[in-house]
PDB file of C-alpha atoms in Angstrom:
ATOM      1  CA  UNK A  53     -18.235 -38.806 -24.019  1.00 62.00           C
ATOM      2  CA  UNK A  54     -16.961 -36.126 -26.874  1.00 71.00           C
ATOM      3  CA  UNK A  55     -15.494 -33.515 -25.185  1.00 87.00           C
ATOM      4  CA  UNK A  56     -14.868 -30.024 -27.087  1.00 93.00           C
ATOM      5  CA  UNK A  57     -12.450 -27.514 -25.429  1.00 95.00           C
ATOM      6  CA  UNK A  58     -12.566 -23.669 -26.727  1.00 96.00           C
ATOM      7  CA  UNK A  59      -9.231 -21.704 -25.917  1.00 97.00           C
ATOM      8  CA  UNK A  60      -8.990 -19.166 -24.161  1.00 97.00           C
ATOM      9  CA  UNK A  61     -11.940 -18.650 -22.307  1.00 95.00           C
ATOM     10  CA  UNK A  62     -12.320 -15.106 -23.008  1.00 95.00           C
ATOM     11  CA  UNK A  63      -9.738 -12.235 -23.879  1.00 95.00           C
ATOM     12  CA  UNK A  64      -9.787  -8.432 -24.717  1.00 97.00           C
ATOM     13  CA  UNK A  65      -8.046  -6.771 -27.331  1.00 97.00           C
ATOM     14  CA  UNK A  66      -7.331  -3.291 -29.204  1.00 97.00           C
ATOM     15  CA  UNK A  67      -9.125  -2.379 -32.329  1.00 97.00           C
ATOM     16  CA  UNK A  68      -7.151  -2.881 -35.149  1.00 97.00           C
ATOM     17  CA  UNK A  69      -5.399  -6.352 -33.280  1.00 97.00           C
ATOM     18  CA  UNK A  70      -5.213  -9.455 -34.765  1.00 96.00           C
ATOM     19  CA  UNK A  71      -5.907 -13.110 -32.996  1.00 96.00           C
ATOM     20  CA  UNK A  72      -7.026 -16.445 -32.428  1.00 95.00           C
ATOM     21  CA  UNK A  73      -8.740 -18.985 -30.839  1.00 95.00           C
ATOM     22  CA  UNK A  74      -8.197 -22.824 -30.866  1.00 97.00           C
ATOM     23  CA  UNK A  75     -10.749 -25.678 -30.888  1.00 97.00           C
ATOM     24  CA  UNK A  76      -9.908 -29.013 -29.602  1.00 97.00           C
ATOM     25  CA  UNK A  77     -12.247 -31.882 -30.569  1.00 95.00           C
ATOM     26  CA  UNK A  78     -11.666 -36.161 -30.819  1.00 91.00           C
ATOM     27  CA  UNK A  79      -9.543 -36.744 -33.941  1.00 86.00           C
ATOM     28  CA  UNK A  80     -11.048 -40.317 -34.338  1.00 84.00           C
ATOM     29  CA  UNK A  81     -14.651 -40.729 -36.270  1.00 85.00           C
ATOM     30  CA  UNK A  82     -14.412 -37.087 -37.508  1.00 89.00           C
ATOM     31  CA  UNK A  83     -17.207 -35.721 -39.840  1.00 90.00           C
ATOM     32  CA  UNK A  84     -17.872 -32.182 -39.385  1.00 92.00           C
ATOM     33  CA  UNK A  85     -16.582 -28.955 -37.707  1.00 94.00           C
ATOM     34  CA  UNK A  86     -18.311 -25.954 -37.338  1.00 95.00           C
ATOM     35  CA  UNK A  87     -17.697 -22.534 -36.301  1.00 96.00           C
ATOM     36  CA  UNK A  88     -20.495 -20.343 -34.712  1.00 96.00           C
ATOM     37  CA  UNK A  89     -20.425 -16.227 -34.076  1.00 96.00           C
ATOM     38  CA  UNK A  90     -23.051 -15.495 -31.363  1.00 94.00           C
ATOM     39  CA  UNK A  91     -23.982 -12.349 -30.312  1.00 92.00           C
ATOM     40  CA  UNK A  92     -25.247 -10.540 -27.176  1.00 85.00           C
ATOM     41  CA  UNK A  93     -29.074 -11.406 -26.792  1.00 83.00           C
ATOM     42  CA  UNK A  94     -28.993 -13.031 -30.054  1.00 88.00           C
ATOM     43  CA  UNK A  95     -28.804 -16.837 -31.458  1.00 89.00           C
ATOM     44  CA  UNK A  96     -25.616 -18.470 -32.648  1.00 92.00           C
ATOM     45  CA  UNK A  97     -25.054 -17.747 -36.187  1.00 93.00           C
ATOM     46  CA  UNK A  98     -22.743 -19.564 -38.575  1.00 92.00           C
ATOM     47  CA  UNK A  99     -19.687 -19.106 -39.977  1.00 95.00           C
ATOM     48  CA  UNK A 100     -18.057 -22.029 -41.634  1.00 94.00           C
ATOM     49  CA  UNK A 101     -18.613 -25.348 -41.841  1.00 93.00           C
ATOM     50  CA  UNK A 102     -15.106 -27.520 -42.232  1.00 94.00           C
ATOM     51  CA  UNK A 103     -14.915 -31.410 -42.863  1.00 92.00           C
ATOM     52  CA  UNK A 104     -11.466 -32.332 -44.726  1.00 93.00           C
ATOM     53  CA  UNK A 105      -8.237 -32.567 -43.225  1.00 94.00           C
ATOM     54  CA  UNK A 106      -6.205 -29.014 -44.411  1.00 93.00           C
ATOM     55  CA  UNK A 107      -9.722 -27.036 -45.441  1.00 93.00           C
ATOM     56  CA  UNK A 108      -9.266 -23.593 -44.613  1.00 96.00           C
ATOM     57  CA  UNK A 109     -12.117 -21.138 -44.807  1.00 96.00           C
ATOM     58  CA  UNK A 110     -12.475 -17.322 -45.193  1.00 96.00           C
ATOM     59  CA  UNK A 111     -14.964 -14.810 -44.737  1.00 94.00           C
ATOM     60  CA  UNK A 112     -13.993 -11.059 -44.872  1.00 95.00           C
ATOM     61  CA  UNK A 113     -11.128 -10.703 -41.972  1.00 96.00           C
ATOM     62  CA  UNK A 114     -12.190 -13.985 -40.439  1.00 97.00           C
ATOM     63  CA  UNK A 115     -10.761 -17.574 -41.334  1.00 97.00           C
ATOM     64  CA  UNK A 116     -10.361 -20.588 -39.638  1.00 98.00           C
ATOM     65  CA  UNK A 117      -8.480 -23.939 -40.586  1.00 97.00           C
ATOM     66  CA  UNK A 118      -8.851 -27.435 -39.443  1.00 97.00           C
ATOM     67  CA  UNK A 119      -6.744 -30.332 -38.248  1.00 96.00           C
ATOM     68  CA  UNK A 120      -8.400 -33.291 -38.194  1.00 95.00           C
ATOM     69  CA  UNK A 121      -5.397 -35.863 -37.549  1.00 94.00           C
ATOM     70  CA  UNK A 122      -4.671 -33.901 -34.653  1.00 94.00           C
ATOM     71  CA  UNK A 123      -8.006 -32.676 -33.705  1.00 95.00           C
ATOM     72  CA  UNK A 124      -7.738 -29.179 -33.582  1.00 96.00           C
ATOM     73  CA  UNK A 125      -9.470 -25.823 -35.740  1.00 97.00           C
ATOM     74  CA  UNK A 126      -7.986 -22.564 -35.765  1.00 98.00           C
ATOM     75  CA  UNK A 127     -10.093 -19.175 -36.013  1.00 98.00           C
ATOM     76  CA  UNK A 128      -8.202 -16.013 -36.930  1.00 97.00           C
ATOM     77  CA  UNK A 129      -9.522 -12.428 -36.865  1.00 97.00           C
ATOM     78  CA  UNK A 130      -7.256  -9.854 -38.690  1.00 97.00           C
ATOM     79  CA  UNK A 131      -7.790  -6.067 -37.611  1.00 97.00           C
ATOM     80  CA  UNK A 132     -10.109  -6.763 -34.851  1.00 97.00           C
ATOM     81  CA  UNK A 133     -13.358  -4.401 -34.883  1.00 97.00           C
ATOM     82  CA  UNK A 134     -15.308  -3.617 -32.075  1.00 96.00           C
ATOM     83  CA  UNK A 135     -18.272  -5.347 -33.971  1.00 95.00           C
ATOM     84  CA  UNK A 136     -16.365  -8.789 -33.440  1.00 96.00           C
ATOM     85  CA  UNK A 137     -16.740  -8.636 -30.227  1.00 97.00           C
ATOM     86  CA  UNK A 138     -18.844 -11.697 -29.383  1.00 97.00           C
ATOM     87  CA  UNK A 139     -18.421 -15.561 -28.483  1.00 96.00           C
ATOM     88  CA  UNK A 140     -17.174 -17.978 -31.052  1.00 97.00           C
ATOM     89  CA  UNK A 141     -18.421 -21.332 -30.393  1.00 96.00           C
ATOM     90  CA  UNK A 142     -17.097 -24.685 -32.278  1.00 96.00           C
ATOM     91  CA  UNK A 143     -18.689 -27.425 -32.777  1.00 94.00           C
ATOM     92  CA  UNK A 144     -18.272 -30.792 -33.680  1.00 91.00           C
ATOM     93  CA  UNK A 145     -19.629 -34.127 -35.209  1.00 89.00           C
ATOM     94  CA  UNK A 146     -18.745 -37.565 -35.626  1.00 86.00           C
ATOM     95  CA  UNK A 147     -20.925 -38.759 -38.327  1.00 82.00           C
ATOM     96  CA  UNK A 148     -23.797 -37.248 -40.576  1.00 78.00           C
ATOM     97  CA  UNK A 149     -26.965 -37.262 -38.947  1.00 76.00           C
ATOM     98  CA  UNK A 150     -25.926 -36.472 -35.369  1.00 82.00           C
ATOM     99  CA  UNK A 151     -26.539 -33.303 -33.325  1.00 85.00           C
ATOM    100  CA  UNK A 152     -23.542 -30.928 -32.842  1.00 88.00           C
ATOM    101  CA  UNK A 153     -21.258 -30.857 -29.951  1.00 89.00           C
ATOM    102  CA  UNK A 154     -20.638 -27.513 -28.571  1.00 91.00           C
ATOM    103  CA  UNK A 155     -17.862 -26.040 -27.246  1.00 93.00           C
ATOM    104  CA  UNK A 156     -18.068 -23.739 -23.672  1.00 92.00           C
ATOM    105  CA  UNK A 157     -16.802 -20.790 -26.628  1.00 94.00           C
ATOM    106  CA  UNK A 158     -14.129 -18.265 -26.729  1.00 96.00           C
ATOM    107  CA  UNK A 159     -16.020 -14.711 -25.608  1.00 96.00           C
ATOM    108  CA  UNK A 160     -14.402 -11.779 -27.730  1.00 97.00           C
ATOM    109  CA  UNK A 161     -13.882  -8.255 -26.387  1.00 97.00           C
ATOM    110  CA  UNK A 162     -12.699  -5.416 -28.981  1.00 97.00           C
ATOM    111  CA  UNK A 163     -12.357  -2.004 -27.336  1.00 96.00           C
ATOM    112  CA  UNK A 164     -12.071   0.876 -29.802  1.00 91.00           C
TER     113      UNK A 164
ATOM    114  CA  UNK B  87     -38.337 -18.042 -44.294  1.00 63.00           C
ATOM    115  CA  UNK B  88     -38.915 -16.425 -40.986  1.00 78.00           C
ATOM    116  CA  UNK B  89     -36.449 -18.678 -39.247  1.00 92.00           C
ATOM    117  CA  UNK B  90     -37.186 -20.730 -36.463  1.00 96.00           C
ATOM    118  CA  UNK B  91     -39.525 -19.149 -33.990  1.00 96.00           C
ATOM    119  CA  UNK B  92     -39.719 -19.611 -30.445  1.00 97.00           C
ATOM    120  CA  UNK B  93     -41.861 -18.629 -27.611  1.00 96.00           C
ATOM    121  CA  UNK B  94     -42.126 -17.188 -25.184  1.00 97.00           C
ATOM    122  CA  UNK B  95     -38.848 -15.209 -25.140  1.00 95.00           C
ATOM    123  CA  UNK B  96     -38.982 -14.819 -21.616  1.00 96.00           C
ATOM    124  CA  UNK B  97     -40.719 -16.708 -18.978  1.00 96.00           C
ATOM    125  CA  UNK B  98     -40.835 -15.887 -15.325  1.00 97.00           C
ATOM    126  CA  UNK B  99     -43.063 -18.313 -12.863  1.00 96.00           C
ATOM    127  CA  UNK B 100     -42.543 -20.148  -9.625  1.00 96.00           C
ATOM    128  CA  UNK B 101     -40.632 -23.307  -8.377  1.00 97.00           C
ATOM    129  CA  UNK B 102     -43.033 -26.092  -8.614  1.00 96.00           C
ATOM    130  CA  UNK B 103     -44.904 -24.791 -11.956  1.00 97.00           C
ATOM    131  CA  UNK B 104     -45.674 -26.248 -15.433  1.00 97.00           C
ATOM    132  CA  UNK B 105     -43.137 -25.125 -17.922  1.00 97.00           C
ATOM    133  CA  UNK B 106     -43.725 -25.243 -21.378  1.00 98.00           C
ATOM    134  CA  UNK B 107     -41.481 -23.549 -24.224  1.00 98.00           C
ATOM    135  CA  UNK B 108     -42.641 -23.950 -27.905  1.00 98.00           C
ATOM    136  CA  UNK B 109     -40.654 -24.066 -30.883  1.00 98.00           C
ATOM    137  CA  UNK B 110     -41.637 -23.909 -34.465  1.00 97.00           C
ATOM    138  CA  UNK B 111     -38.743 -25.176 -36.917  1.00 97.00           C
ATOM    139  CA  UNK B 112     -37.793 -23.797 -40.613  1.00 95.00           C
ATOM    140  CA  UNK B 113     -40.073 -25.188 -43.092  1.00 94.00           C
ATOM    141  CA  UNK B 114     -38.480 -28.181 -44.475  1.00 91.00           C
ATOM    142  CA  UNK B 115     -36.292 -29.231 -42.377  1.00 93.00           C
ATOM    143  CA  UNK B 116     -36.269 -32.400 -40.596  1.00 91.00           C
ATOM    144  CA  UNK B 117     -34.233 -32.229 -37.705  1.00 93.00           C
ATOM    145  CA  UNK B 118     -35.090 -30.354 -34.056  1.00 96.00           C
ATOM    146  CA  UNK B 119     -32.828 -29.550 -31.674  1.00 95.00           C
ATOM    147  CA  UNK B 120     -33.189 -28.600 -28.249  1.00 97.00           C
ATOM    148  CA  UNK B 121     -30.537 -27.115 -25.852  1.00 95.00           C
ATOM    149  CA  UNK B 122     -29.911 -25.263 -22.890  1.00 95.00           C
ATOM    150  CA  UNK B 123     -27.487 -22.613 -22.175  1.00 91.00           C
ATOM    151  CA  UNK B 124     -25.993 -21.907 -18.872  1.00 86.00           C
ATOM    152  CA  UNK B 125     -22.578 -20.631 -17.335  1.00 82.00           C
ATOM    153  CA  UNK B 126     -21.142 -23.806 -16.096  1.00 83.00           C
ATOM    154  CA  UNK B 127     -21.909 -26.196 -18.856  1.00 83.00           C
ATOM    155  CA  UNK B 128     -22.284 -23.759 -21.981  1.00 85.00           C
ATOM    156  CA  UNK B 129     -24.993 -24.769 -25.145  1.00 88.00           C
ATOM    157  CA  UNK B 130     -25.799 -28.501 -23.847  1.00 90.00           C
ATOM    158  CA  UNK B 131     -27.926 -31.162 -26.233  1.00 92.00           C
ATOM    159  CA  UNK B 132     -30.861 -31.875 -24.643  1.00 95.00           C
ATOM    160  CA  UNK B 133     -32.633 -34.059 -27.570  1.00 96.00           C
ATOM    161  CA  UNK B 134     -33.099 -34.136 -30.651  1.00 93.00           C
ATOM    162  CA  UNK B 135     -35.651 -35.202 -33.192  1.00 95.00           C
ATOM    163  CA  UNK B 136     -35.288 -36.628 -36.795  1.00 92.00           C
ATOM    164  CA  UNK B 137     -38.260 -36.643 -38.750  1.00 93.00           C
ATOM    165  CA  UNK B 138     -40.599 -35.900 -35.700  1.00 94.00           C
ATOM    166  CA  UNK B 139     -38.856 -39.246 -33.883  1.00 94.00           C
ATOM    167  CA  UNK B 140     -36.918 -38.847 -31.068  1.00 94.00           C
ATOM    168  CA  UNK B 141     -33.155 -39.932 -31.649  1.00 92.00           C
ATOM    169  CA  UNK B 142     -31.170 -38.954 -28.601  1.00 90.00           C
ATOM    170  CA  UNK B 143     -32.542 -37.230 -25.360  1.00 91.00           C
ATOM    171  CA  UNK B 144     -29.463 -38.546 -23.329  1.00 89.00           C
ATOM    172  CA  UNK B 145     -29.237 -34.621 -22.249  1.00 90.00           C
ATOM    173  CA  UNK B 146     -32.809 -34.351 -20.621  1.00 93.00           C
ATOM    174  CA  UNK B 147     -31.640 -33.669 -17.094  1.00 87.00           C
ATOM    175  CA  UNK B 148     -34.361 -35.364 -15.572  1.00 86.00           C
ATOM    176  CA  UNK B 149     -38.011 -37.381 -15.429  1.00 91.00           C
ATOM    177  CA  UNK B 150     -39.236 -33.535 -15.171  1.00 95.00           C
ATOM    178  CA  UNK B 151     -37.819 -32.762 -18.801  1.00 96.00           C
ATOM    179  CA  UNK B 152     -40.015 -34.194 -21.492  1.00 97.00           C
ATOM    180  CA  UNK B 153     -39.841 -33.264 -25.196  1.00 97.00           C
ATOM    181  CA  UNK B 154     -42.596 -33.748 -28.080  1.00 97.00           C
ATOM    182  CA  UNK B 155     -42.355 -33.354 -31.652  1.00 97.00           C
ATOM    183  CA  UNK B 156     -46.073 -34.201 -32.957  1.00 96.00           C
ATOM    184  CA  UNK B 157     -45.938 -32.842 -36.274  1.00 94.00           C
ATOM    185  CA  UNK B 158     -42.969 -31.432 -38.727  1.00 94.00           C
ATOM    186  CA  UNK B 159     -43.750 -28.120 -37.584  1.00 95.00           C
ATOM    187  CA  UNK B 160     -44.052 -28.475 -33.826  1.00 96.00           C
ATOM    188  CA  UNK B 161     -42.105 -29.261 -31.159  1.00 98.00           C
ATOM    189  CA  UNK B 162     -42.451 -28.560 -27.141  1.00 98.00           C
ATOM    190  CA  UNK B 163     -39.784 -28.867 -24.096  1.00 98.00           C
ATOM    191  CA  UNK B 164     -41.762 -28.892 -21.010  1.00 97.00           C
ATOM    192  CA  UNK B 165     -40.431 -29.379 -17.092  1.00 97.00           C
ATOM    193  CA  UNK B 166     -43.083 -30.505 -14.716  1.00 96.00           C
ATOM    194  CA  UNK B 167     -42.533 -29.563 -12.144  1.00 96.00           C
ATOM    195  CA  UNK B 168     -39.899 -26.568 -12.381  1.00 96.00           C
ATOM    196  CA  UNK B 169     -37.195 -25.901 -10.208  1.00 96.00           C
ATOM    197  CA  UNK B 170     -34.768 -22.678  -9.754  1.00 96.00           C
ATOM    198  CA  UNK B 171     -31.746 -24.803 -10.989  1.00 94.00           C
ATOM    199  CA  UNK B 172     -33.451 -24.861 -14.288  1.00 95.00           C
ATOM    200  CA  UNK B 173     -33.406 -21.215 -15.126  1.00 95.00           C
ATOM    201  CA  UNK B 174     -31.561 -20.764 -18.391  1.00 95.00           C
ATOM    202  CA  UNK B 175     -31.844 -19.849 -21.526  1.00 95.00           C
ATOM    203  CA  UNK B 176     -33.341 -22.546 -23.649  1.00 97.00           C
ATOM    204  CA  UNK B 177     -32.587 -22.674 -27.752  1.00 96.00           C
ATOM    205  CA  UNK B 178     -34.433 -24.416 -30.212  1.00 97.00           C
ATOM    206  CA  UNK B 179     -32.003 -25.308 -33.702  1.00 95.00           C
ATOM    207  CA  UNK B 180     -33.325 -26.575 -37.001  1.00 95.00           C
ATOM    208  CA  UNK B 181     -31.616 -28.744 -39.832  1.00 92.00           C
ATOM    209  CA  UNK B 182     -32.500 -30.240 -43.169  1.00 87.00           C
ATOM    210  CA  UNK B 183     -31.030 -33.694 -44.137  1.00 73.00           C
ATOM    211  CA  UNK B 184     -27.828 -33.643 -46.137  1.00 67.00           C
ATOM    212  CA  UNK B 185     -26.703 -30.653 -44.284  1.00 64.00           C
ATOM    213  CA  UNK B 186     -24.477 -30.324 -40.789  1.00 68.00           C
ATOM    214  CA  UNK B 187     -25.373 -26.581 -40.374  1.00 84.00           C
ATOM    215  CA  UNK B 188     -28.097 -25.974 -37.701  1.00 90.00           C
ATOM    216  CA  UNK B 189     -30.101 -22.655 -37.926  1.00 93.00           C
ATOM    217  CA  UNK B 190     -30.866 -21.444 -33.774  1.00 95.00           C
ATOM    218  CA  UNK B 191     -33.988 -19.919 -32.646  1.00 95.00           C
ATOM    219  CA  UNK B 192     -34.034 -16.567 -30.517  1.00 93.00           C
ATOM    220  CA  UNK B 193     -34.283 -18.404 -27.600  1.00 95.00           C
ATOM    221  CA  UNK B 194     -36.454 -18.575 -24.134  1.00 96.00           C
ATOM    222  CA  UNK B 195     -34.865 -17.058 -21.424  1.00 95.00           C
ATOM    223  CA  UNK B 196     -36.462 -19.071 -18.631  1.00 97.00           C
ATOM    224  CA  UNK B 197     -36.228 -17.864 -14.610  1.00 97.00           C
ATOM    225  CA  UNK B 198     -37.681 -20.254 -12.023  1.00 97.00           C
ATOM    226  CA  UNK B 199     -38.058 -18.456  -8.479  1.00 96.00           C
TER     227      UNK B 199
END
């Protein structure tokens, strides 16, 4: 069974804080990691799509790196905004073709 | 591209009912996904479809889930009969071959009384 663990579960923070949330997935028959931003009554919405050892990605104040030896992924938010405030799920696959694992997410709270 | 539409978005009825939730993917692409969202277990596969066949549908819960794809532009999760443990919210994802990125649906929020 591949497991993906999202850490933490959910935290609060000040506008203007920085963080970041970890993703654990199997380092063996890696292919693909993927970060999701999903909003409040909406559907999950990409962010970045990883799948070499080192990659890091950035989009605006948001990046995330990846791990694959060790099987973890990294997203960092610089100067939170109340606007982040959401759930970041991660998911994973093991080989082209397959459906995405999802993580349980890390739920986002940025008080102004 | 008006993304992939679901429907309903919401959809009340009583334990014992016909459920049927519809899902139209993103022309083009050839993958469907199906999953359900709850508290305890998060966005869980329920099946999914490459080029209308069904590939894995080790996450249908039970003989009561059943999924069709009968054309490239149609797909339907139905539970026969319902019960009130399957109230969720149920997505429906799209992807085209040679990509990993899966583009989600609204969603049905489903409540089974």
């Amino acid at each position: 069974i591949l497991n993906v663990e999202q850490s933490p579960q959910s935290l609060h923070v000040q506008e203007g804080d920085s963080t970041n949330f970890t993703c654990s997935f199997p380092s063996s028959n890696f292919y693909a990691l993927h970060w999701y931003r999903w909003e409040t009554a909406k559907s999950p919405e990409a962010l970045f799509v990883m799948t070499l050892n080192g990659d890091e990605k950035k989009k605006g104040r948001i990046s995330a790196t990846l791990n694959t030896k060790e099987g973890y992924s990294y997203l960092y938010i610089k100067g939170s905004q109340p606007e982040d405030s959401a759930t970041y799920l991660c998911a994973f696959a093991n080989q082209a073709g397959t459906a995405l694992i999802f993580g349980k997410g890390t739920t986002l709270s940025v008080s102004s | 591209d008006a993304g992939v539409i679901q429907s309903p978005r919401h959809e009340v009825t009583e334990m014992g009912q016909e459920v049927t939730l519809r899902c139209k993917p993103i022309s083009g692409h050839n993958s469907l996904f199906w999953y359900r969202q709850t508290m305890m277990r998060g966005l869980e596969l329920l099946i999914y479809f490459n080029n209308n066949v069904p590939i894995d549908d080790s996450g249908m819960p039970e003989d009561r889930f059943s999924a069709k794809m009968p054309n490239a532009s149609f797909s339907t999760l139905k539970i026969q009969p319902s019960e009130p443990r399957d109230s969720a919210v149920y997505f429906c994802a799209s992807r085209s071959t040679g990509y990993n990125e899966q583009f989600f649906g609204p969603g049905t929020r489903l409540t089974v009384l």
